[in-house]
């Protein structure tokens, strides 16, 4: 009896110790890493004004998410708020400023994933949800589903009081002109080849990408990832990219890492990029840097997929590899932040 009593006491004490440990926030490792898209981003096609504007927008996004983490907020709240800032900026291909489809519309995809619970939500092909990342979070938290698309996702967003806008809200002249240029190029190419030429190359060349994403580690050791995009310029009928496909463009698991990808979605989906990075860490015990570089700089290069990722582990180690000319990116940690654009 006495033995049983003592073991009960021991179990209770051990549980209390574990709970105390879990509840104690550790601010030394809180980290936020972001990207604003990878692609043909070179010094030659940038002006000092444009560069300054991008850096300011990236810094604002970083600061917004970091303020949440500093106050003991969750990584989930931080990635959502960070991505919203970039969705609201016309500079990035997400929310306002999204690229145009071949039909001349803006169709948005987004996803969010919680590394602690491995819960996730995604929406695709929406045209009226102001902040698609919040739509994805609502799917995760307020429905029994993981992914909703098109008009159904919009109906769900309205019913859950998400901010709804007219489709024209997303339109920017720059993106519209990008579509016109790509369509003209495509037409010229087809004319020259007598209608038999491949337009795939033009499709890729004309895409500067510009998707946005964030990964965060909060003071309670929890990871989260979020990504949002307008997809690729000139995309056809109902095309959905990698961003809302969990394990491809977005993934988070406290056991391994949080990942957000950008680049040519078709390649990212086929290589299940985000989960592949996590799997290398889980099964081969790779570091987050080695795993991310293996997938982006080796596997995707071999397969011809232009892309970049941000990946963060539970200790605050992170990597931002990309195989394109540039990637808008940045991180903030211990109050120190840095943003970059080119390969350098
Ligand atoms: N990955 C996005 C997509 O294919 C595009 C991008 O990263 O800009 O939809």
PDB file of C-alpha atoms in Angstrom, residues 19-180:
ATOM      1  CA  UNK A  19       3.983  20.625 -17.032  1.00  0.00           C
ATOM      2  CA  UNK A  20       5.975  23.359 -15.308  1.00  0.00           C
ATOM      3  CA  UNK A  21       8.718  22.869 -17.843  1.00  0.00           C
ATOM      4  CA  UNK A  22       6.249  23.084 -20.741  1.00  0.00           C
ATOM      5  CA  UNK A  23       4.509  26.147 -19.404  1.00  0.00           C
ATOM      6  CA  UNK A  24       7.730  28.048 -18.788  1.00  0.00           C
ATOM      7  CA  UNK A  25       8.370  30.282 -21.752  1.00  0.00           C
ATOM      8  CA  UNK A  26      11.877  30.442 -23.173  1.00  0.00           C
ATOM      9  CA  UNK A  27      12.325  33.696 -25.060  1.00  0.00           C
ATOM     10  CA  UNK A  28      15.926  33.057 -26.008  1.00  0.00           C
ATOM     11  CA  UNK A  29      15.037  31.006 -29.073  1.00  0.00           C
ATOM     12  CA  UNK A  30      12.004  32.767 -30.512  1.00  0.00           C
ATOM     13  CA  UNK A  31      12.595  33.119 -34.226  1.00  0.00           C
ATOM     14  CA  UNK A  32      10.669  34.290 -37.272  1.00  0.00           C
ATOM     15  CA  UNK A  33      11.811  33.668 -40.842  1.00  0.00           C
ATOM     16  CA  UNK A  34       9.984  34.982 -43.912  1.00  0.00           C
ATOM     17  CA  UNK A  35      10.094  34.946 -47.683  1.00  0.00           C
ATOM     18  CA  UNK A  36       8.441  37.181 -50.238  1.00  0.00           C
ATOM     19  CA  UNK A  37       9.002  34.898 -53.202  1.00  0.00           C
ATOM     20  CA  UNK A  38      11.854  33.423 -55.222  1.00  0.00           C
ATOM     21  CA  UNK A  39      12.475  33.954 -58.914  1.00  0.00           C
ATOM     22  CA  UNK A  40      14.252  36.020 -61.544  1.00  0.00           C
ATOM     23  CA  UNK A  41      15.071  38.779 -59.099  1.00  0.00           C
ATOM     24  CA  UNK A  42      18.353  40.429 -60.083  1.00  0.00           C
ATOM     25  CA  UNK A  43      20.019  43.789 -59.455  1.00  0.00           C
ATOM     26  CA  UNK A  44      19.604  44.513 -63.162  1.00  0.00           C
ATOM     27  CA  UNK A  45      15.812  44.467 -62.959  1.00  0.00           C
ATOM     28  CA  UNK A  46      15.605  46.402 -59.695  1.00  0.00           C
ATOM     29  CA  UNK A  47      15.697  50.133 -58.934  1.00  0.00           C
ATOM     30  CA  UNK A  48      16.964  51.565 -55.614  1.00  0.00           C
ATOM     31  CA  UNK A  49      13.422  52.793 -54.854  1.00  0.00           C
ATOM     32  CA  UNK A  50      11.910  49.373 -55.494  1.00  0.00           C
ATOM     33  CA  UNK A  51      14.589  47.691 -53.402  1.00  0.00           C
ATOM     34  CA  UNK A  52      13.934  50.080 -50.531  1.00  0.00           C
ATOM     35  CA  UNK A  53      10.179  49.477 -50.720  1.00  0.00           C
ATOM     36  CA  UNK A  54      10.643  45.690 -50.628  1.00  0.00           C
ATOM     37  CA  UNK A  55      13.027  45.877 -47.689  1.00  0.00           C
ATOM     38  CA  UNK A  56      10.645  48.120 -45.761  1.00  0.00           C
ATOM     39  CA  UNK A  57       7.749  45.751 -46.393  1.00  0.00           C
ATOM     40  CA  UNK A  58       9.821  42.744 -45.312  1.00  0.00           C
ATOM     41  CA  UNK A  59      10.936  44.542 -42.142  1.00  0.00           C
ATOM     42  CA  UNK A  60       7.382  45.524 -41.293  1.00  0.00           C
ATOM     43  CA  UNK A  61       6.255  41.916 -41.713  1.00  0.00           C
ATOM     44  CA  UNK A  62       9.104  40.665 -39.505  1.00  0.00           C
ATOM     45  CA  UNK A  63       8.432  43.226 -36.799  1.00  0.00           C
ATOM     46  CA  UNK A  64       4.701  42.447 -36.755  1.00  0.00           C
ATOM     47  CA  UNK A  65       5.246  38.746 -36.154  1.00  0.00           C
ATOM     48  CA  UNK A  66       8.115  39.257 -33.726  1.00  0.00           C
ATOM     49  CA  UNK A  67       6.035  41.597 -31.549  1.00  0.00           C
ATOM     50  CA  UNK A  68       3.578  38.741 -31.085  1.00  0.00           C
ATOM     51  CA  UNK A  69       6.306  36.212 -30.228  1.00  0.00           C
ATOM     52  CA  UNK A  70       7.970  38.618 -27.781  1.00  0.00           C
ATOM     53  CA  UNK A  71       4.746  38.936 -25.814  1.00  0.00           C
ATOM     54  CA  UNK A  72       4.467  35.162 -25.472  1.00  0.00           C
ATOM     55  CA  UNK A  73       2.071  34.816 -28.413  1.00  0.00           C
ATOM     56  CA  UNK A  74       1.887  31.591 -30.384  1.00  0.00           C
ATOM     57  CA  UNK A  75       3.872  30.821 -33.516  1.00  0.00           C
ATOM     58  CA  UNK A  76       0.519  30.271 -35.228  1.00  0.00           C
ATOM     59  CA  UNK A  77      -0.617  33.831 -34.453  1.00  0.00           C
ATOM     60  CA  UNK A  78       2.779  35.156 -35.509  1.00  0.00           C
ATOM     61  CA  UNK A  79       2.867  33.488 -38.935  1.00  0.00           C
ATOM     62  CA  UNK A  80      -0.716  34.487 -39.671  1.00  0.00           C
ATOM     63  CA  UNK A  81      -0.131  38.155 -38.762  1.00  0.00           C
ATOM     64  CA  UNK A  82       3.169  38.248 -40.665  1.00  0.00           C
ATOM     65  CA  UNK A  83       1.654  36.826 -43.829  1.00  0.00           C
ATOM     66  CA  UNK A  84      -1.301  39.227 -43.579  1.00  0.00           C
ATOM     67  CA  UNK A  85       1.093  42.182 -43.715  1.00  0.00           C
ATOM     68  CA  UNK A  86       2.600  40.856 -46.937  1.00  0.00           C
ATOM     69  CA  UNK A  87      -0.837  40.004 -48.349  1.00  0.00           C
ATOM     70  CA  UNK A  88      -1.887  43.615 -47.791  1.00  0.00           C
ATOM     71  CA  UNK A  89       1.197  44.954 -49.580  1.00  0.00           C
ATOM     72  CA  UNK A  90       0.803  45.336 -53.371  1.00  0.00           C
ATOM     73  CA  UNK A  91       4.479  44.410 -53.784  1.00  0.00           C
ATOM     74  CA  UNK A  92       4.017  40.690 -53.308  1.00  0.00           C
ATOM     75  CA  UNK A  93       2.159  38.051 -55.245  1.00  0.00           C
ATOM     76  CA  UNK A  94      -0.330  37.354 -52.460  1.00  0.00           C
ATOM     77  CA  UNK A  95      -3.560  39.106 -51.506  1.00  0.00           C
ATOM     78  CA  UNK A  96      -3.438  42.595 -53.044  1.00  0.00           C
ATOM     79  CA  UNK A  97      -0.914  42.499 -55.865  1.00  0.00           C
ATOM     80  CA  UNK A  98      -1.583  38.868 -56.779  1.00  0.00           C
ATOM     81  CA  UNK A  99      -0.730  37.781 -60.308  1.00  0.00           C
ATOM     82  CA  UNK A 100      -3.369  37.337 -63.002  1.00  0.00           C
ATOM     83  CA  UNK A 101      -4.711  34.111 -64.442  1.00  0.00           C
ATOM     84  CA  UNK A 102      -4.998  33.578 -68.197  1.00  0.00           C
ATOM     85  CA  UNK A 103      -8.661  34.613 -67.856  1.00  0.00           C
ATOM     86  CA  UNK A 104      -7.638  37.950 -66.299  1.00  0.00           C
ATOM     87  CA  UNK A 105      -8.757  37.126 -62.758  1.00  0.00           C
ATOM     88  CA  UNK A 106      -6.866  36.901 -59.439  1.00  0.00           C
ATOM     89  CA  UNK A 107      -7.274  33.501 -57.777  1.00  0.00           C
ATOM     90  CA  UNK A 108      -5.637  33.013 -54.424  1.00  0.00           C
ATOM     91  CA  UNK A 109      -4.292  30.007 -52.507  1.00  0.00           C
ATOM     92  CA  UNK A 110      -3.077  29.824 -48.887  1.00  0.00           C
ATOM     93  CA  UNK A 111      -2.251  27.362 -46.124  1.00  0.00           C
ATOM     94  CA  UNK A 112      -1.320  27.336 -42.466  1.00  0.00           C
ATOM     95  CA  UNK A 113      -0.042  24.519 -40.251  1.00  0.00           C
ATOM     96  CA  UNK A 114       0.440  24.160 -36.515  1.00  0.00           C
ATOM     97  CA  UNK A 115       3.550  22.119 -35.631  1.00  0.00           C
ATOM     98  CA  UNK A 116       2.305  21.298 -32.137  1.00  0.00           C
ATOM     99  CA  UNK A 117      -0.940  19.580 -33.138  1.00  0.00           C
ATOM    100  CA  UNK A 118      -0.137  19.003 -36.833  1.00  0.00           C
ATOM    101  CA  UNK A 119      -3.487  20.599 -37.550  1.00  0.00           C
ATOM    102  CA  UNK A 120      -3.678  22.376 -40.870  1.00  0.00           C
ATOM    103  CA  UNK A 121      -5.995  24.409 -43.050  1.00  0.00           C
ATOM    104  CA  UNK A 122      -5.887  25.507 -46.677  1.00  0.00           C
ATOM    105  CA  UNK A 123      -7.966  27.348 -49.247  1.00  0.00           C
ATOM    106  CA  UNK A 124      -7.525  27.535 -52.999  1.00  0.00           C
ATOM    107  CA  UNK A 125      -8.880  29.480 -55.942  1.00  0.00           C
ATOM    108  CA  UNK A 126     -10.623  32.171 -53.879  1.00  0.00           C
ATOM    109  CA  UNK A 127     -11.363  35.570 -55.430  1.00  0.00           C
ATOM    110  CA  UNK A 128     -13.009  37.609 -52.669  1.00  0.00           C
ATOM    111  CA  UNK A 129     -11.270  36.708 -49.391  1.00  0.00           C
ATOM    112  CA  UNK A 130      -9.101  39.695 -48.451  1.00  0.00           C
ATOM    113  CA  UNK A 131      -6.624  37.704 -46.382  1.00  0.00           C
ATOM    114  CA  UNK A 132      -6.485  34.129 -47.639  1.00  0.00           C
ATOM    115  CA  UNK A 133      -4.153  33.043 -44.801  1.00  0.00           C
ATOM    116  CA  UNK A 134      -6.907  33.833 -42.297  1.00  0.00           C
ATOM    117  CA  UNK A 135      -9.321  31.863 -44.459  1.00  0.00           C
ATOM    118  CA  UNK A 136      -6.946  28.897 -44.219  1.00  0.00           C
ATOM    119  CA  UNK A 137      -6.774  29.280 -40.452  1.00  0.00           C
ATOM    120  CA  UNK A 138     -10.571  29.381 -40.207  1.00  0.00           C
ATOM    121  CA  UNK A 139     -10.767  26.133 -42.195  1.00  0.00           C
ATOM    122  CA  UNK A 140      -8.278  24.606 -39.746  1.00  0.00           C
ATOM    123  CA  UNK A 141     -10.007  25.784 -36.593  1.00  0.00           C
ATOM    124  CA  UNK A 142     -13.648  26.110 -37.500  1.00  0.00           C
ATOM    125  CA  UNK A 143     -14.340  23.220 -39.827  1.00  0.00           C
ATOM    126  CA  UNK A 144     -13.713  19.504 -39.766  1.00  0.00           C
ATOM    127  CA  UNK A 145     -11.880  19.760 -43.093  1.00  0.00           C
ATOM    128  CA  UNK A 146      -8.349  20.574 -44.178  1.00  0.00           C
ATOM    129  CA  UNK A 147      -8.830  22.153 -47.597  1.00  0.00           C
ATOM    130  CA  UNK A 148     -11.651  24.092 -49.229  1.00  0.00           C
ATOM    131  CA  UNK A 149     -11.673  25.488 -52.743  1.00  0.00           C
ATOM    132  CA  UNK A 150     -13.374  28.072 -54.957  1.00  0.00           C
ATOM    133  CA  UNK A 151     -16.917  29.183 -54.295  1.00  0.00           C
ATOM    134  CA  UNK A 152     -17.297  26.730 -51.405  1.00  0.00           C
ATOM    135  CA  UNK A 153     -14.316  28.239 -49.610  1.00  0.00           C
ATOM    136  CA  UNK A 154     -15.740  31.718 -50.242  1.00  0.00           C
ATOM    137  CA  UNK A 155     -19.115  30.703 -48.807  1.00  0.00           C
ATOM    138  CA  UNK A 156     -17.330  29.319 -45.763  1.00  0.00           C
ATOM    139  CA  UNK A 157     -15.327  32.564 -45.402  1.00  0.00           C
ATOM    140  CA  UNK A 158     -18.505  34.666 -45.505  1.00  0.00           C
ATOM    141  CA  UNK A 159     -20.221  32.454 -42.946  1.00  0.00           C
ATOM    142  CA  UNK A 160     -17.227  32.782 -40.634  1.00  0.00           C
ATOM    143  CA  UNK A 161     -17.068  36.570 -40.845  1.00  0.00           C
ATOM    144  CA  UNK A 162     -13.808  36.853 -42.724  1.00  0.00           C
ATOM    145  CA  UNK A 163     -13.234  40.125 -44.524  1.00  0.00           C
ATOM    146  CA  UNK A 164     -14.752  39.944 -48.014  1.00  0.00           C
ATOM    147  CA  UNK A 165     -13.716  42.307 -50.831  1.00  0.00           C
ATOM    148  CA  UNK A 166     -14.672  42.927 -54.433  1.00  0.00           C
ATOM    149  CA  UNK A 167     -12.411  40.899 -56.793  1.00  0.00           C
ATOM    150  CA  UNK A 168     -11.116  44.238 -58.168  1.00  0.00           C
ATOM    151  CA  UNK A 169      -9.397  44.887 -54.805  1.00  0.00           C
ATOM    152  CA  UNK A 170      -6.576  42.484 -55.759  1.00  0.00           C
ATOM    153  CA  UNK A 171      -5.875  44.116 -59.123  1.00  0.00           C
ATOM    154  CA  UNK A 172      -2.664  46.090 -59.656  1.00  0.00           C
ATOM    155  CA  UNK A 173      -1.565  47.569 -62.968  1.00  0.00           C
ATOM    156  CA  UNK A 174       1.940  46.088 -62.731  1.00  0.00           C
ATOM    157  CA  UNK A 175       0.604  42.558 -62.468  1.00  0.00           C
ATOM    158  CA  UNK A 176      -1.911  43.183 -65.248  1.00  0.00           C
ATOM    159  CA  UNK A 177       0.855  44.353 -67.570  1.00  0.00           C
ATOM    160  CA  UNK A 178       2.889  41.276 -66.617  1.00  0.00           C
ATOM    161  CA  UNK A 179       0.042  39.115 -67.884  1.00  0.00           C
ATOM    162  CA  UNK A 180      -0.213  41.065 -71.145  1.00  0.00           C
TER     163      UNK A 180
END
